DNA sequence: GAGTGGTCTAGACCACAAG
DNA sequence: TTGTGGTCTAGACCACTCT
């Protein structure tokens, strides 16, 4: 990767994670960093803005950039991160069981969710996620076959996202997610170890590629006591004008 | 407000919301916008990047900037938005009932949440939110008294945030939120119309000022069938390197 | 080849914070 | 007064898309 600002971003991020830059301490000023990395100020600002957006630092006009202390508590379920990335990050004893893998014609609900016609085909993937030997999450994923020509058992049991990004070269860009709580369905009771709970947390995701085409709809159904969603949000500038 | 890029941001946003720039259509190129507004390209890019961050457009290298079609479905509970701002935005018949307003010494739990010592004082505010005449949300807010010297009944029944931002000049900068589902407590049953549900959705928020000081901790407890959280997330660049 | 957004430079002036 | 980050300019070259 040749991009200077990304290299600088990663270098500073490493120093934060390795406690070289400590929480609540001040980073070198933008002018110092310019000299240290021999780049223009805009490049430094590009790197620092990315750090700020991702919640690692807070910039304060007239004072400097300060390292935030909140990431050590975070399970970043927020943002876009796959189950495999997540389980690796938090080091859980996790396991995936593939229950169904097929190509279907979408019903009217799915046509609406994926914004396609009934003539197109859709991959349907049903997986159960086991954590510490308990069936906690039921994932129902639907992929527009136009973008994903092939899926196999092996891919679904490993990481679909890794396959899509590395092998197919699809670039996942953004997602809309919706979290609600619902009464557990028969499917939920059949596939999950609900241990008496009669509700599930449902995370619906609409996932888009970098050309803004909708290629996946998914429902992730969680046992309520095991569900946790963490979000880092900045107050928007334009909201403050209202 | 003198900032050129914010003016341009708002002008383009208005044109998107008024359907002058239609969903899936292309915005004028950055060069066109430079000429139209008589500013440098960096200023245009500043405005467009803000639109992209907030999910209104998608930029595609070599092609252009395209208007996204997802905002019309959004209840933006995500981000940082107060109950009053929200109810105004979605036009609900909403009402706030103040149950408790007092200054307390924090117990050990609260000391940890607000990262303060037992010598400091904390405002405790308990409010019930009524929507369509049903008690749906129980809000428990705790403010570090160092930053909020005074609260009154009137302020709590109107909008605390408006008071903090407009009158006290506090600048709310970012928040960490955590969503879980819990068994309903006696308080939940006492204050809310739970209609048989025995669980509540709990949103814990840690809210920071622009100097990165933690000034508020709050728990928002929702009847599960009425809860909905919508999130717009972009896949991070540095994650893609991993 | 022409047009697009992505990165980068080398300046400038401003508002804000702190001694 | 000095140093900080925030905004802005006027260029430049690049990688990518489309025709």
Coordinates of C-alpha atoms (C1' of nucleotides) in Angstrom, one line a residue:
Chain A
X1 CA 0.0 0.0 0.0
X2 CA 1.5 3.3 -1.1
X3 CA -0.9 5.7 0.5
X4 CA 1.0 7.9 2.9
X5 CA -1.9 8.9 5.1
X6 CA -2.9 5.2 5.6
X7 CA 0.7 4.3 6.6
X8 CA 0.7 7.2 9.0
X9 CA -2.7 6.2 10.3
X10 CA -1.6 2.6 10.9
X11 CA 1.7 3.7 12.5
X12 CA 0.0 6.0 15.0
X13 CA -2.7 3.4 15.6
X14 CA -0.1 0.8 16.5
X15 CA 1.6 3.2 18.9
X16 CA -1.8 3.8 20.6
X17 CA -2.5 0.1 20.8
X18 CA 1.0 -0.6 22.1
X19 CA 0.6 2.1 24.7
X20 CA 3.4 4.2 23.3
X21 CA 0.8 6.9 23.0
X22 CA -1.0 6.6 26.3
X23 CA -4.7 7.3 26.9
X24 CA -5.5 10.9 27.7
X25 CA -2.0 12.0 26.5
X26 CA -1.4 14.5 23.7
X27 CA -0.2 13.4 20.3
X28 CA 2.6 15.4 18.6
X29 CA 1.1 18.5 16.9
X30 CA 0.2 18.4 13.2
X31 CA 3.3 20.5 12.5
X32 CA 5.5 18.1 14.4
X33 CA 4.1 15.1 12.5
X34 CA 4.6 16.9 9.2
X35 CA 8.3 17.2 10.0
X36 CA 8.5 13.7 11.4
X37 CA 7.0 12.1 8.3
X38 CA 8.2 14.6 5.8
X39 CA 4.7 15.1 4.3
X40 CA 2.3 18.0 3.9
X41 CA -0.1 19.0 6.6
X42 CA -3.1 17.8 4.6
X43 CA -1.7 14.3 4.6
X44 CA -1.3 14.4 8.4
X45 CA -4.8 15.7 8.8
X46 CA -6.1 12.9 6.6
X47 CA -4.6 10.4 8.9
X48 CA -5.7 12.1 12.1
X49 CA -9.2 12.6 10.8
X50 CA -9.5 8.8 10.2
X51 CA -8.3 8.2 13.7
X52 CA -10.9 10.6 15.0
X53 CA -13.7 9.1 13.0
X54 CA -12.9 5.6 14.3
X55 CA -12.9 6.9 17.9
X56 CA -9.2 6.6 18.7
X57 CA -8.4 10.2 19.3
X58 CA -10.2 13.5 19.9
X59 CA -9.0 16.7 18.3
X60 CA -9.5 19.9 20.3
X61 CA -9.0 23.2 18.5
X62 CA -6.2 25.3 20.1
X63 CA -5.0 22.4 22.3
X64 CA -4.1 19.3 20.3
X65 CA -5.1 15.7 19.5
X66 CA -5.7 13.5 22.5
X67 CA -5.8 9.7 22.8
X68 CA -9.2 8.3 23.9
X69 CA -9.5 5.7 26.5
X70 CA -12.7 3.9 25.4
X71 CA -11.5 1.3 23.0
X72 CA -10.3 -1.1 25.5
X73 CA -13.9 -1.8 26.6
X74 CA -15.2 -2.2 23.1
X75 CA -16.7 -5.2 21.5
X76 CA -17.0 -3.6 18.1
X77 CA -20.1 -5.3 16.9
X78 CA -20.8 -2.0 15.4
X79 CA -19.6 -1.1 12.0
X80 CA -19.2 -3.8 9.4
X81 CA -17.5 -6.8 10.7
X82 CA -18.1 -10.5 10.0
X83 CA -18.7 -13.2 12.6
X84 CA -15.3 -14.7 11.8
X85 CA -13.5 -11.4 12.2
X86 CA -15.3 -10.8 15.4
X87 CA -14.7 -14.2 17.0
X88 CA -11.0 -13.9 16.2
X89 CA -10.9 -10.4 17.7
X90 CA -12.5 -11.3 21.0
X91 CA -11.1 -14.8 21.2
X92 CA -14.2 -16.8 21.8
X93 CA -14.6 -20.5 21.3
X94 CA -16.8 -20.1 18.2
X95 CA -18.2 -22.6 15.7
X96 CA -20.4 -22.4 12.6
X97 CA -23.0 -25.0 11.6
X98 CA -24.4 -24.8 8.1
X99 CA -28.0 -25.8 8.1
X100 CA -29.1 -24.9 4.5
X101 CA -27.4 -23.8 1.3
X102 CA -29.5 -23.4 -1.8
X103 CA -30.5 -21.3 -4.7
X104 CA -34.1 -20.1 -4.6
X105 CA -36.5 -17.8 -6.3
X106 CA -37.3 -14.9 -4.0
X107 CA -40.8 -14.7 -2.5
X108 CA -42.4 -11.3 -2.3
X109 CA -40.8 -10.4 1.0
X110 CA -37.4 -11.2 -0.2
X111 CA -38.0 -9.4 -3.5
X112 CA -38.7 -6.3 -1.5
X113 CA -35.7 -6.6 0.8
X114 CA -33.3 -7.2 -2.0
X115 CA -35.1 -4.9 -4.5
X116 CA -35.1 -7.5 -7.2
X117 CA -37.7 -9.1 -9.5
X118 CA -39.0 -12.7 -9.1
X119 CA -37.0 -13.8 -12.1
X120 CA -33.7 -13.4 -10.5
X121 CA -32.1 -16.0 -8.3
X122 CA -30.9 -15.8 -4.7
X123 CA -28.5 -17.8 -2.6
X124 CA -30.1 -18.8 0.7
X125 CA -27.7 -19.6 3.5
X126 CA -28.9 -20.7 7.0
X127 CA -26.2 -21.0 9.6
X128 CA -26.1 -21.5 13.4
X129 CA -23.4 -19.9 15.4
X130 CA -22.2 -21.8 18.4
X131 CA -20.3 -20.0 21.2
X132 CA -18.9 -22.1 24.0
X133 CA -20.9 -25.0 22.7
X134 CA -24.2 -23.2 22.9
X135 CA -26.3 -22.3 19.9
X136 CA -26.6 -18.6 20.3
X137 CA -27.2 -17.0 16.9
X138 CA -29.2 -18.0 13.8
X139 CA -28.0 -16.3 10.7
X140 CA -30.2 -16.2 7.6
X141 CA -28.3 -14.7 4.6
X142 CA -29.6 -14.0 1.2
X143 CA -27.2 -13.0 -1.6
X144 CA -28.2 -11.7 -5.1
X145 CA -26.9 -14.4 -7.4
X146 CA -26.0 -11.8 -10.0
X147 CA -23.0 -10.8 -7.7
X148 CA -22.3 -14.2 -6.2
X149 CA -22.3 -16.9 -8.8
X150 CA -21.1 -19.7 -6.6
X151 CA -21.2 -20.6 -2.9
X152 CA -20.0 -23.9 -1.4
X153 CA -20.3 -25.7 2.0
X154 CA -16.7 -25.0 2.7
X155 CA -17.0 -21.3 2.1
X156 CA -20.1 -21.0 4.2
X157 CA -18.5 -22.8 7.1
X158 CA -15.4 -20.6 6.9
X159 CA -16.1 -17.0 6.1
X160 CA -18.3 -15.9 3.3
X161 CA -17.0 -12.3 3.5
X162 CA -13.4 -13.3 3.1
X163 CA -14.4 -15.3 0.0
X164 CA -16.4 -12.4 -1.4
X165 CA -13.6 -9.8 -0.8
X166 CA -10.5 -11.8 -1.5
X167 CA -11.6 -14.3 -4.2
X168 CA -14.5 -12.5 -5.9
X169 CA -13.0 -9.0 -5.5
X170 CA -16.3 -7.6 -4.3
X171 CA -15.9 -4.4 -2.4
X172 CA -18.3 -4.1 0.5
X173 CA -18.9 -0.5 1.1
X174 CA -21.7 0.2 3.6
X175 CA -24.7 -1.3 5.3
X176 CA -28.0 -0.3 6.9
X177 CA -28.8 -2.3 10.0
X178 CA -31.9 -2.4 12.0
X179 CA -32.2 -3.9 15.5
X180 CA -35.5 -5.0 16.9
X181 CA -36.8 -7.6 19.4
X182 CA -39.3 -10.2 18.4
X183 CA -41.2 -13.2 19.7
X184 CA -39.2 -16.3 18.9
X185 CA -40.4 -18.3 15.9
X186 CA -40.6 -22.0 15.5
X187 CA -37.3 -21.9 13.6
X188 CA -35.6 -20.0 16.4
X189 CA -36.7 -22.6 18.9
X190 CA -35.7 -25.4 16.6
X191 CA -32.2 -24.2 15.8
X192 CA -31.2 -22.3 19.0
X193 CA -30.6 -23.2 22.6
X194 CA -33.1 -20.6 23.9
X195 CA -33.1 -21.9 27.5
X196 CA -36.6 -20.7 28.1
X197 CA -36.4 -17.2 26.5
X198 CA -39.3 -16.6 24.3
X199 CA -37.8 -13.6 22.4
X200 CA -34.9 -13.0 20.1
X201 CA -33.0 -9.9 19.1
X202 CA -33.2 -9.5 15.3
X203 CA -30.5 -7.6 13.4
X204 CA -31.6 -7.0 9.8
X205 CA -28.8 -5.9 7.5
X206 CA -28.9 -4.5 4.0
X207 CA -25.4 -4.6 2.6
X208 CA -24.2 -2.6 -0.4
X209 CA -21.2 -2.8 -2.7
X210 CA -19.0 0.2 -3.5
X211 CA -21.1 0.9 -6.6
X212 CA -24.1 1.3 -4.3
X213 CA -25.8 -1.9 -5.5
X214 CA -27.6 -3.9 -2.8
X215 CA -26.2 -7.5 -2.9
X216 CA -27.1 -9.0 0.4
X217 CA -30.0 -9.1 2.9
X218 CA -29.5 -10.9 6.1
X219 CA -31.3 -11.6 9.4
X220 CA -29.2 -12.4 12.4
X221 CA -31.3 -13.7 15.3
X222 CA -29.7 -13.7 18.8
X223 CA -30.6 -15.2 22.1
X224 CA -31.4 -12.1 24.1
X225 CA -29.2 -12.6 27.1
X226 CA -26.1 -13.1 24.8
X227 CA -26.7 -10.1 22.6
X228 CA -24.7 -7.0 22.9
X229 CA -24.3 -4.2 20.4
X230 CA -21.7 -1.4 20.9
X231 CA -21.8 1.8 19.0
X232 CA -19.5 4.7 18.8
X233 CA -21.3 7.9 17.5
X234 CA -20.2 11.4 16.9
X235 CA -22.7 14.2 17.1
X236 CA -23.1 15.5 13.5
X237 CA -22.1 19.0 12.6
X238 CA -25.2 19.7 10.5
X239 CA -27.5 18.4 13.2
X240 CA -26.0 21.1 15.5
X241 CA -27.1 23.8 13.1
X242 CA -30.8 22.7 13.2
Chain B
X1 CA -22.2 30.4 9.7
X2 CA -19.4 31.4 7.4
X3 CA -18.0 28.0 6.6
X4 CA -18.2 27.5 2.8
X5 CA -18.1 23.7 2.9
X6 CA -21.0 23.6 5.4
X7 CA -23.1 25.9 3.3
X8 CA -22.4 23.8 0.3
X9 CA -23.2 20.6 2.3
X10 CA -26.5 22.0 3.4
X11 CA -27.4 23.3 0.0
X12 CA -26.8 19.9 -1.7
X13 CA -28.5 18.1 1.2
X14 CA -31.6 20.3 0.7
X15 CA -31.6 19.5 -3.0
X16 CA -31.4 15.8 -2.2
X17 CA -34.3 16.0 0.3
X18 CA -36.4 18.1 -2.1
X19 CA -35.8 15.5 -4.8
X20 CA -34.0 18.0 -7.0
X21 CA -31.1 15.5 -7.0
X22 CA -32.9 12.2 -7.3
X23 CA -32.0 8.9 -5.8
X24 CA -29.5 6.9 -7.9
X25 CA -28.8 10.0 -10.1
X26 CA -25.3 11.5 -10.4
X27 CA -24.3 14.7 -8.7
X28 CA -22.4 17.3 -10.8
X29 CA -18.7 16.4 -10.8
X30 CA -16.3 18.0 -8.3
X31 CA -15.0 20.2 -11.1
X32 CA -18.5 21.4 -12.0
X33 CA -19.3 22.1 -8.4
X34 CA -16.0 24.1 -8.1
X35 CA -17.1 26.3 -10.9
X36 CA -20.7 26.6 -9.6
X37 CA -19.7 27.7 -6.1
X38 CA -16.4 29.4 -7.0
X39 CA -14.4 27.5 -4.5
X40 CA -11.4 25.2 -4.5
X41 CA -11.8 21.5 -5.0
X42 CA -10.7 20.8 -1.5
X43 CA -13.8 22.7 -0.2
X44 CA -16.1 20.8 -2.5
X45 CA -14.5 17.5 -1.4
X46 CA -15.0 18.6 2.3
X47 CA -18.7 19.0 1.7
X48 CA -19.1 15.8 -0.4
X49 CA -17.1 13.7 2.2
X50 CA -19.5 14.9 4.9
X51 CA -22.5 13.8 2.7
X52 CA -20.9 10.5 2.2
X53 CA -20.1 10.0 5.9
X54 CA -23.7 10.7 6.7
X55 CA -25.0 8.2 4.2
X56 CA -26.5 10.6 1.6
X57 CA -24.3 9.9 -1.3
X58 CA -21.8 7.3 -2.5
X59 CA -18.6 8.4 -4.3
X60 CA -17.3 6.0 -7.0
X61 CA -13.8 6.6 -8.4
X62 CA -13.8 7.3 -12.1
X63 CA -17.6 7.6 -12.2
X64 CA -18.9 10.2 -9.9
X65 CA -21.0 10.8 -6.8
X66 CA -24.4 9.2 -6.6
X67 CA -27.4 9.9 -4.5
X68 CA -28.4 7.0 -2.2
X69 CA -31.9 5.9 -1.7
X70 CA -31.9 4.6 1.8
X71 CA -32.6 7.6 3.9
X72 CA -36.3 7.7 3.3
X73 CA -36.7 4.5 5.3
X74 CA -34.6 5.7 8.2
X75 CA -35.5 6.5 11.7
X76 CA -32.1 7.7 12.6
X77 CA -32.1 6.6 16.2
X78 CA -28.4 6.0 15.5
X79 CA -25.9 8.7 16.0
X80 CA -26.5 11.2 18.8
X81 CA -30.0 12.6 18.8
X82 CA -32.2 13.5 21.8
X83 CA -35.7 12.3 22.4
X84 CA -37.1 15.7 21.6
X85 CA -35.2 16.0 18.3
X86 CA -36.3 12.5 17.5
X87 CA -40.0 12.9 18.3
X88 CA -40.1 16.1 16.3
X89 CA -38.4 14.4 13.3
X90 CA -40.8 11.4 13.2
X91 CA -43.8 13.4 14.3
X92 CA -45.0 11.1 17.1
X93 CA -47.4 12.1 19.8
X94 CA -44.8 12.2 22.5
X95 CA -44.8 13.2 26.1
X96 CA -42.3 13.3 29.0
X97 CA -43.1 12.7 32.6
X98 CA -40.5 13.6 35.2
X99 CA -40.4 11.1 38.1
X100 CA -37.4 12.2 40.0
X101 CA -34.9 15.1 40.0
X102 CA -32.3 15.2 42.7
X103 CA -28.6 15.6 43.5
X104 CA -27.0 12.5 44.9
X105 CA -23.7 11.1 45.9
X106 CA -22.8 8.3 43.5
X107 CA -22.7 4.7 44.7
X108 CA -19.9 2.5 43.5
X109 CA -21.6 1.5 40.3
X110 CA -22.2 5.1 39.3
X111 CA -18.7 6.1 40.3
X112 CA -17.4 3.5 37.9
X113 CA -19.8 4.5 35.1
X114 CA -19.0 8.2 35.4
X115 CA -15.4 7.7 36.4
X116 CA -15.6 10.0 39.4
X117 CA -14.9 9.8 43.1
X118 CA -17.5 9.5 45.8
X119 CA -16.9 13.1 46.9
X120 CA -18.4 14.5 43.7
X121 CA -22.1 15.2 43.1
X122 CA -24.3 13.9 40.4
X123 CA -27.7 15.0 39.1
X124 CA -30.1 12.1 38.9
X125 CA -33.0 12.4 36.5
X126 CA -35.7 9.8 36.0
X127 CA -38.1 10.3 33.2
X128 CA -40.9 8.3 31.5
X129 CA -41.5 8.7 27.8
X130 CA -45.0 8.4 26.6
X131 CA -45.8 7.7 23.0
X132 CA -49.4 7.6 21.9
X133 CA -50.4 7.6 25.5
X134 CA -48.4 4.5 26.4
X135 CA -45.4 4.5 28.7
X136 CA -42.8 3.0 26.5
X137 CA -39.4 4.2 27.7
X138 CA -37.8 4.7 31.1
X139 CA -34.8 7.1 31.0
X140 CA -32.4 7.3 33.9
X141 CA -29.8 10.0 33.4
X142 CA -26.9 10.9 35.6
X143 CA -25.0 14.1 35.0
X144 CA -21.7 15.1 36.6
X145 CA -22.6 18.2 38.6
X146 CA -19.2 19.7 37.8
X147 CA -20.4 20.4 34.2
X148 CA -24.1 20.9 35.0
X149 CA -24.6 23.1 38.0
X150 CA -28.3 23.5 37.7
X151 CA -31.3 21.5 36.5
X152 CA -35.0 22.3 36.9
X153 CA -38.3 20.5 36.4
X154 CA -39.0 22.7 33.4
X155 CA -35.7 21.8 31.7
X156 CA -36.2 18.1 32.3
X157 CA -39.7 18.1 30.9
X158 CA -38.6 20.1 27.8
X159 CA -35.2 19.1 26.5
X160 CA -32.1 18.8 28.7
X161 CA -29.8 18.7 25.6
X162 CA -31.2 21.9 24.2
X163 CA -30.5 23.5 27.6
X164 CA -27.0 22.1 27.8
X165 CA -26.0 23.1 24.3
X166 CA -27.8 26.5 24.0
X167 CA -27.8 27.8 27.5
X168 CA -24.7 26.3 29.1
X169 CA -22.7 26.2 25.9
X170 CA -21.6 22.6 26.4
X171 CA -20.5 20.9 23.3
X172 CA -21.5 17.3 23.1
X173 CA -19.0 15.5 20.9
X174 CA -19.3 11.7 21.0
X175 CA -20.9 8.8 22.8
X176 CA -20.4 5.2 23.4
X177 CA -23.6 3.2 23.4
X178 CA -24.3 -0.3 24.4
X179 CA -27.5 -2.2 23.6
X180 CA -28.5 -5.3 25.6
X181 CA -31.7 -7.0 26.6
X182 CA -32.5 -7.7 30.2
X183 CA -35.2 -9.1 32.5
X184 CA -37.5 -6.3 33.5
X185 CA -36.8 -4.9 37.0
X186 CA -39.4 -3.9 39.5
X187 CA -38.8 -0.2 38.5
X188 CA -39.5 -1.1 34.9
X189 CA -42.7 -2.8 35.8
X190 CA -43.7 0.1 38.0
X191 CA -43.1 2.9 35.6
X192 CA -43.8 1.3 32.2
X193 CA -46.8 -0.2 30.4
X194 CA -45.1 -3.5 29.7
X195 CA -48.3 -5.3 28.7
X196 CA -47.0 -8.7 29.8
X197 CA -43.5 -8.4 28.4
X198 CA -40.9 -9.5 31.0
X199 CA -37.9 -8.1 29.2
X200 CA -36.6 -4.6 28.3
X201 CA -34.1 -3.3 25.9
X202 CA -31.4 -1.4 27.7
X203 CA -29.4 1.3 25.9
X204 CA -26.5 2.5 28.1
X205 CA -24.8 5.7 26.9
X206 CA -21.6 7.3 28.0
X207 CA -21.6 10.8 26.7
X208 CA -18.5 13.0 26.2
X209 CA -17.9 16.7 25.7
X210 CA -15.6 18.0 23.0
X211 CA -12.7 18.1 25.5
X212 CA -13.2 14.4 25.8
X213 CA -14.5 14.6 29.4
X214 CA -17.2 12.2 30.4
X215 CA -20.2 14.2 31.7
X216 CA -23.2 11.9 31.4
X217 CA -24.1 8.3 31.9
X218 CA -27.6 7.2 31.0
X219 CA -29.8 4.1 30.8
X220 CA -32.7 4.1 28.4
X221 CA -35.0 1.2 29.1
X222 CA -37.5 0.3 26.3
X223 CA -40.5 -2.0 26.0
X224 CA -39.1 -4.6 23.6
X225 CA -41.8 -4.5 20.9
X226 CA -41.5 -0.7 20.6
X227 CA -37.7 -0.7 20.3
X228 CA -36.0 -0.1 17.0
X229 CA -32.4 1.0 16.4
X230 CA -31.2 1.9 12.9
X231 CA -27.5 2.1 12.1
X232 CA -25.7 3.2 9.0
X233 CA -22.2 1.8 8.9
X234 CA -19.3 2.1 6.4
X235 CA -16.7 -0.6 6.2
X236 CA -13.5 0.9 7.5
X237 CA -10.5 1.3 5.3
X238 CA -8.0 0.0 7.8
X239 CA -10.2 -3.0 8.5
X240 CA -9.9 -4.0 4.9
X241 CA -6.1 -4.1 5.2
X242 CA -6.3 -6.7 8.0
Chain C
dG1 C1' -8.5 10.1 -24.8
dA2 C1' -11.5 12.6 -21.8
dG3 C1' -13.6 12.8 -17.4
dT4 C1' -13.9 11.2 -12.8
dG5 C1' -12.6 10.9 -7.9
dG6 C1' -8.1 9.9 -4.8
dT7 C1' -3.9 11.6 -3.1
dC8 C1' -0.5 15.1 -2.2
dT9 C1' 2.0 19.6 -2.0
dA10 C1' 3.1 24.4 -0.3
dG11 C1' 1.5 27.8 0.9
dA12 C1' -2.2 31.3 3.7
dC13 C1' -5.3 33.2 7.2
dC14 C1' -8.4 32.2 11.0
dA15 C1' -10.3 31.1 15.8
dC16 C1' -9.2 29.2 20.0
dA17 C1' -6.2 28.0 24.2
dA18 C1' -2.6 28.9 27.4
dG19 C1' 1.2 31.1 29.5
Chain D
dT1 C1' 2.5 36.1 22.1
dT2 C1' 3.0 31.5 20.6
dG3 C1' 1.2 27.2 19.3
dT4 C1' -2.8 24.6 18.2
dG5 C1' -6.3 22.7 15.0
dG6 C1' -9.9 24.6 11.2
dT7 C1' -10.6 26.3 6.8
dC8 C1' -9.3 27.5 2.2
dT9 C1' -6.6 28.2 -2.2
dA10 C1' -4.2 26.7 -6.6
dG11 C1' -2.0 23.9 -8.3
dA12 C1' -0.2 18.7 -9.6
dC13 C1' -0.2 13.7 -10.7
dC14 C1' -2.4 9.3 -10.2
dA15 C1' -5.9 5.3 -10.9
dC16 C1' -10.0 4.2 -12.5
dT17 C1' -14.2 4.2 -15.9
dC18 C1' -16.3 4.9 -20.1
dT19 C1' -16.5 5.5 -25.1

